[in-house]
Tab-separated table of N, CA and C in Angstrom:
chain	number	residue	atom	x	y	z
A	1104	MET	N	36.263	93.762	130.910
A	1104	MET	CA	36.599	95.016	130.445
A	1104	MET	C	35.669	95.462	129.577
A	1105	THR	N	35.443	96.683	129.970
A	1105	THR	CA	34.222	97.520	129.045
A	1105	THR	C	34.865	97.913	127.907
A	1106	GLU	N	34.068	98.589	126.813
A	1106	GLU	CA	34.328	98.687	125.620
A	1106	GLU	C	35.095	99.949	125.769
A	1107	GLN	N	34.754	100.627	126.735
A	1107	GLN	CA	35.663	102.291	126.719
A	1107	GLN	C	36.931	101.875	127.178
A	1108	SER	N	36.955	100.870	128.300
A	1108	SER	CA	38.424	100.715	128.779
A	1108	SER	C	39.204	99.877	127.734
A	1109	ALA	N	38.523	99.071	126.818
A	1109	ALA	CA	39.481	98.339	125.926
A	1109	ALA	C	39.742	99.354	124.915
A	1110	ILE	N	39.079	100.273	124.509
A	1110	ILE	CA	39.626	101.435	123.566
A	1110	ILE	C	40.523	102.035	124.486
A	1111	ASP	N	40.430	102.444	125.538
A	1111	ASP	CA	41.493	103.290	126.099
A	1111	ASP	C	42.791	102.593	126.217
A	1112	ALA	N	42.913	101.267	126.213
A	1112	ALA	CA	43.868	100.326	126.280
A	1112	ALA	C	44.616	100.258	125.198
A	1113	ALA	N	43.724	100.142	123.950
A	1113	ALA	CA	44.063	100.247	122.756
A	1113	ALA	C	44.859	101.584	122.261
A	1114	VAL	N	44.277	102.388	122.567
A	1114	VAL	CA	44.905	103.909	122.542
A	1114	VAL	C	46.154	104.183	123.115
A	1115	LYS	N	46.275	103.427	124.290
A	1115	LYS	CA	47.719	103.863	124.979
A	1115	LYS	C	48.655	102.702	124.242
A	1116	ARG	N	48.233	101.602	123.748
A	1116	ARG	CA	49.203	100.881	123.141
A	1116	ARG	C	49.596	101.531	121.934
A	1117	LEU	N	48.795	101.952	121.189
A	1117	LEU	CA	49.242	102.798	120.162
A	1117	LEU	C	50.025	103.803	119.997
A	1118	ALA	N	49.832	104.753	121.362
A	1118	ALA	CA	50.531	105.836	121.635
A	1118	ALA	C	52.001	105.307	122.062
A	1119	LEU	N	52.088	104.238	122.812
A	1119	LEU	CA	53.476	103.541	123.103
A	1119	LEU	C	54.048	103.229	121.656
A	1120	ALA	N	53.322	102.561	120.620
A	1120	ALA	CA	54.017	102.011	119.543
A	1120	ALA	C	54.568	103.126	118.723
A	1121	LEU	N	53.721	104.507	118.664
A	1121	LEU	CA	54.022	105.551	117.995
A	1121	LEU	C	55.108	106.147	118.581
A	1122	ASP	N	55.330	106.112	119.760
A	1122	ASP	CA	56.596	106.819	120.534
A	1122	ASP	C	57.757	105.759	120.237
A	1123	ALA	N	57.564	104.607	120.288
A	1123	ALA	CA	58.552	103.680	119.778
A	1123	ALA	C	58.912	103.776	118.486
A	1124	LEU	N	58.233	104.267	117.639
A	1124	LEU	CA	58.287	104.603	116.262
A	1124	LEU	C	59.216	105.776	115.972
A	1125	ASP	N	58.537	106.947	116.752
A	1125	ASP	CA	59.306	108.062	116.769
A	1125	ASP	C	60.789	107.847	117.253
A	1126	ALA	N	61.090	107.145	118.212
A	1126	ALA	CA	62.409	107.035	118.592
A	1126	ALA	C	63.374	106.236	117.753
A	1127	ALA	N	62.558	105.379	117.037
A	1127	ALA	CA	63.199	104.389	115.695
A	1127	ALA	C	63.790	105.258	114.671
A	1128	VAL	N	62.865	106.082	114.289
A	1128	VAL	CA	63.158	107.017	113.207
A	1128	VAL	C	64.199	107.947	113.676
A	1129	GLU	N	64.089	108.568	114.947
A	1129	GLU	CA	65.212	109.382	115.403
A	1129	GLU	C	66.507	108.828	115.470
A	1130	ARG	N	66.559	107.620	115.890
A	1130	ARG	CA	67.862	106.673	116.071
A	1130	ARG	C	68.327	106.695	114.489
A	1131	ARG	N	67.272	106.124	113.742
A	1131	ARG	CA	67.773	106.150	111.996
A	1131	ARG	C	68.511	107.535	111.695
A	1132	ARG	N	67.643	108.482	111.841
A	1132	ARG	CA	68.498	109.638	111.308
A	1132	ARG	C	69.684	109.888	111.987
A	1133	ASP	N	69.966	109.795	113.207
A	1133	ASP	CA	71.049	109.840	113.814
A	1133	ASP	C	72.183	109.121	113.095
A	1134	ASN	N	71.753	107.967	113.005
A	1134	ASN	CA	72.772	106.808	112.262
A	1134	ASN	C	73.070	107.193	110.712
A	1135	ASP	N	72.260	107.859	110.306
A	1135	ASP	CA	72.268	108.072	108.826
A	1135	ASP	C	73.326	109.450	108.857
A	1136	ARG	N	73.015	110.311	109.770
A	1136	ARG	CA	74.107	111.344	110.074
A	1136	ARG	C	75.428	110.802	110.443
A	1137	ASP	N	75.472	109.866	111.051
A	1137	ASP	CA	76.843	109.508	111.710
A	1137	ASP	C	77.473	108.674	110.289
A	1138	GLU	N	76.664	107.992	109.733
A	1138	GLU	CA	77.332	107.563	108.289
A	1138	GLU	C	77.775	108.397	107.493
A	1139	ASP	N	76.956	109.489	107.256
A	1139	ASP	CA	77.262	110.473	106.301
A	1139	ASP	C	78.682	111.353	106.794
A	1140	ALA	N	78.855	111.263	107.976
A	1140	ALA	CA	80.009	111.837	108.630
A	1140	ALA	C	81.231	111.063	108.366
A	1141	LEU	N	80.853	109.711	108.651
A	1141	LEU	CA	81.930	108.645	108.606
A	1141	LEU	C	82.434	108.813	106.855
A	1142	ALA	N	81.386	108.670	106.058
A	1142	ALA	CA	82.014	108.820	104.694
A	1142	ALA	C	82.617	109.781	104.265
A	1143	GLN	N	82.412	111.166	104.789
A	1143	GLN	CA	83.085	112.257	104.587
A	1143	GLN	C	84.496	112.283	105.282
A	1144	GLN	N	84.717	111.643	106.406
A	1144	GLN	CA	85.819	111.277	107.215
A	1144	GLN	C	86.623	110.385	106.155
A	1145	LEU	N	86.135	109.305	105.676
A	1145	LEU	CA	86.840	108.398	105.131
A	1145	LEU	C	87.431	108.758	103.433
A	1146	GLN	N	86.540	109.979	103.112
A	1146	GLN	CA	86.889	110.683	102.017
A	1146	GLN	C	88.055	111.386	102.021
A	1147	ASP	N	88.014	112.083	103.305
A	1147	ASP	CA	88.917	113.377	103.586
A	1147	ASP	C	90.497	112.280	103.850
A	1148	LEU	N	90.212	111.274	104.514
A	1148	LEU	CA	91.283	110.319	104.870
A	1148	LEU	C	92.059	109.825	103.491
A	1149	GLY	N	91.154	109.518	102.387
A	1149	GLY	CA	91.568	109.044	100.967
A	1149	GLY	C	92.370	110.197	100.455
A	1150	THR	N	91.750	111.418	100.625
A	1150	THR	CA	92.614	112.527	100.089
A	1150	THR	C	93.827	113.106	100.894
A	1151	ASP	N	93.897	112.769	102.078
A	1151	ASP	CA	95.215	112.755	102.715
A	1151	ASP	C	96.228	111.936	102.493
A	1152	ARG	N	95.579	110.629	102.278
A	1152	ARG	CA	96.732	109.537	101.648
A	1152	ARG	C	97.157	109.821	100.715
A	1153	SER	N	96.281	110.388	99.587
A	1153	SER	CA	96.878	110.527	98.345
A	1153	SER	C	98.128	111.670	98.431
A	1154	ARG	N	97.827	112.818	99.113
A	1154	ARG	CA	98.735	113.880	99.499
A	1154	ARG	C	99.966	113.559	99.896
A	1155	LEU	N	99.846	112.789	101.038
A	1155	LEU	CA	101.060	111.861	101.658
A	1155	LEU	C	101.715	111.110	100.667
A	1156	ALA	N	101.229	110.302	100.035
A	1156	ALA	CA	101.847	109.370	99.047
A	1156	ALA	C	102.513	110.274	98.021
A	1157	ALA	N	102.119	111.281	97.601
A	1157	ALA	CA	102.832	112.255	96.650
A	1157	ALA	C	103.804	112.973	97.342
A	1158	ALA	N	103.926	113.193	98.502
A	1158	ALA	CA	104.867	113.823	99.398
A	1158	ALA	C	105.967	113.002	99.744
A	1159	LEU	N	105.560	111.652	99.921
A	1159	LEU	CA	106.588	110.957	100.275
A	1159	LEU	C	107.348	110.337	99.090
A	1160	ASP	N	106.591	110.299	97.660
A	1160	ASP	CA	107.245	109.812	96.486
A	1160	ASP	C	108.320	111.236	95.997
A	1161	GLY	N	108.172	112.463	96.522
A	1161	GLY	CA	108.719	113.707	96.272
A	1161	GLY	C	110.137	113.331	97.267
A	1162	GLU	N	109.820	113.012	98.181
A	1162	GLU	CA	111.000	113.078	99.240
A	1162	GLU	C	111.991	112.101	99.151
A	1163	THR	N	111.317	110.890	98.579
A	1163	THR	CA	112.093	109.433	98.241
A	1163	THR	C	113.157	110.179	96.981
A	1164	ALA	N	112.485	110.554	95.987
A	1164	ALA	CA	113.377	111.087	94.839
A	1164	ALA	C	114.469	112.125	95.495
A	1165	ARG	N	113.873	113.122	96.495
A	1165	ARG	CA	115.056	113.930	96.775
A	1165	ARG	C	116.294	113.052	97.433
A	1166	SER	N	115.921	111.901	98.232
A	1166	SER	CA	116.767	111.283	99.099
A	1166	SER	C	117.714	110.705	98.178
A	1167	ARG	N	117.024	110.120	96.882
A	1167	ARG	CA	118.122	109.343	95.973
A	1167	ARG	C	119.023	110.308	95.448
A	1168	ARG	N	118.459	111.515	95.069
A	1168	ARG	CA	119.398	112.445	94.469
A	1168	ARG	C	120.331	112.819	95.546
A	1169	LEU	N	120.171	113.159	96.810
A	1169	LEU	CA	120.988	113.535	97.920
A	1169	LEU	C	122.275	112.437	97.949
A	1170	GLU	N	121.614	111.258	97.899
A	1170	GLU	CA	122.561	109.991	98.024
A	1170	GLU	C	123.527	109.937	97.130
A	1171	ALA	N	123.266	110.176	95.926
A	1171	ALA	CA	123.764	110.253	94.499
A	1171	ALA	C	125.094	111.322	94.752
A	1172	THR	N	124.562	112.612	95.077
A	1172	THR	CA	125.364	113.835	95.283
A	1172	THR	C	126.429	113.351	96.260
A	1173	ASN	N	125.970	112.813	97.618
A	1173	ASN	CA	126.870	112.429	98.524
A	1173	ASN	C	128.161	111.532	98.320
A	1174	HIS	N	127.414	110.389	97.152
A	1174	HIS	CA	128.517	109.482	96.645
A	1174	HIS	C	129.588	110.103	95.855
A	1175	GLU	N	129.096	111.140	94.840
A	1175	GLU	CA	129.779	111.801	94.044
A	1175	GLU	C	131.171	112.662	94.882
A	1176	ILE	N	130.511	113.211	95.679
A	1176	ILE	CA	131.375	114.087	96.678
A	1176	ILE	C	132.247	113.155	97.294
A	1177	ALA	N	131.817	112.080	97.878
A	1177	ALA	CA	133.020	111.374	98.457
A	1177	ALA	C	134.099	110.551	97.470
A	1178	GLN	N	133.631	110.470	96.373
A	1178	GLN	CA	134.598	110.078	95.374
A	1178	GLN	C	135.812	111.355	95.113
A	1179	ARG	N	135.051	112.421	94.726
A	1179	ARG	CA	135.857	113.634	94.765
A	1179	ARG	C	136.853	113.825	96.029
A	1180	LEU	N	136.571	113.716	96.917
A	1180	LEU	CA	137.473	113.985	98.366
A	1180	LEU	C	138.396	112.813	98.162
A	1181	ASP	N	137.963	111.535	97.996
A	1181	ASP	CA	139.020	110.379	97.878
A	1181	ASP	C	140.029	110.677	96.850
A	1182	THR	N	139.568	111.392	95.599
A	1182	THR	CA	140.573	111.457	94.504
A	1182	THR	C	141.370	112.680	95.169
A	1183	ALA	N	140.718	113.563	95.827
A	1183	ALA	CA	141.675	114.824	96.267
A	1183	ALA	C	142.735	114.390	97.248
A	1184	ILE	N	142.284	113.693	98.213
A	1184	ILE	CA	143.026	113.062	99.103
A	1184	ILE	C	144.331	112.489	98.652
A	1185	THR	N	144.012	111.398	97.893
A	1185	THR	CA	145.044	110.549	97.247
A	1185	THR	C	145.940	111.665	96.284
A	1186	SER	N	145.436	112.705	95.554
A	1186	SER	CA	146.497	113.630	95.018
A	1186	SER	C	147.162	114.172	96.099
A	1187	ILE	N	146.621	114.757	96.969
A	1187	ILE	CA	147.637	115.482	98.070
A	1187	ILE	C	148.577	114.439	98.613
A	1188	GLN	N	148.135	113.432	99.017
A	1188	GLN	CA	149.132	112.248	99.430
A	1188	GLN	C	150.182	111.976	98.518
A	1189	THR	N	149.917	111.960	97.176
A	1189	THR	CA	150.907	111.620	95.966
A	1189	THR	C	151.728	112.860	96.006
A	1190	VAL	N	151.509	114.216	96.314
A	1190	VAL	CA	152.048	115.333	95.934
A	1190	VAL	C	153.005	115.328	97.344
A	1191	LEU	N	152.478	115.252	98.465
A	1191	LEU	CA	153.147	115.152	99.711
A	1191	LEU	C	154.403	114.065	99.500
A	1192	ALA	N	153.989	112.902	99.114
A	1192	ALA	CA	155.120	111.936	99.081
A	1192	ALA	C	156.258	112.098	98.323
A	1193	ALA	N	155.609	112.880	97.130
A	1193	ALA	CA	156.604	113.136	96.004
A	1193	ALA	C	157.635	114.206	96.589
A	1194	HIS	N	157.380	115.178	97.589
A	1194	HIS	CA	157.904	116.067	98.012
A	1194	HIS	C	158.557	115.684	99.518
A	1195	GLY	N	158.572	114.466	99.919
A	1195	GLY	CA	159.017	113.812	100.909
A	1195	GLY	C	158.543	114.175	102.281
A	1196	GLU	N	157.273	114.706	102.195
A	1196	GLU	CA	156.611	115.067	103.522
A	1196	GLU	C	155.590	114.278	104.185
A	1197	GLY	N	155.452	113.018	103.304
A	1197	GLY	CA	154.627	112.199	103.986
A	1197	GLY	C	155.096	111.041	104.706
């Protein structure tokens, strides 16, 4: 192999190595962008989770208030029914 052909071969290897390095750098940049996007998505999911947890707490409290109100109304209805039955029985209509 002549000196010129050895240099040409070395230049080709260097060019291939530089191309590979450029490709690796581009892949790294893509990965970094992907990581940034994933980090943002994770932050957004955390925010959504907090918002949903607060909403769930509010709805749970509302549900408990509705259950208590329902129970109170049921007791009042039972009392009213009993009173009506008592009145009807006293008047001989039951």
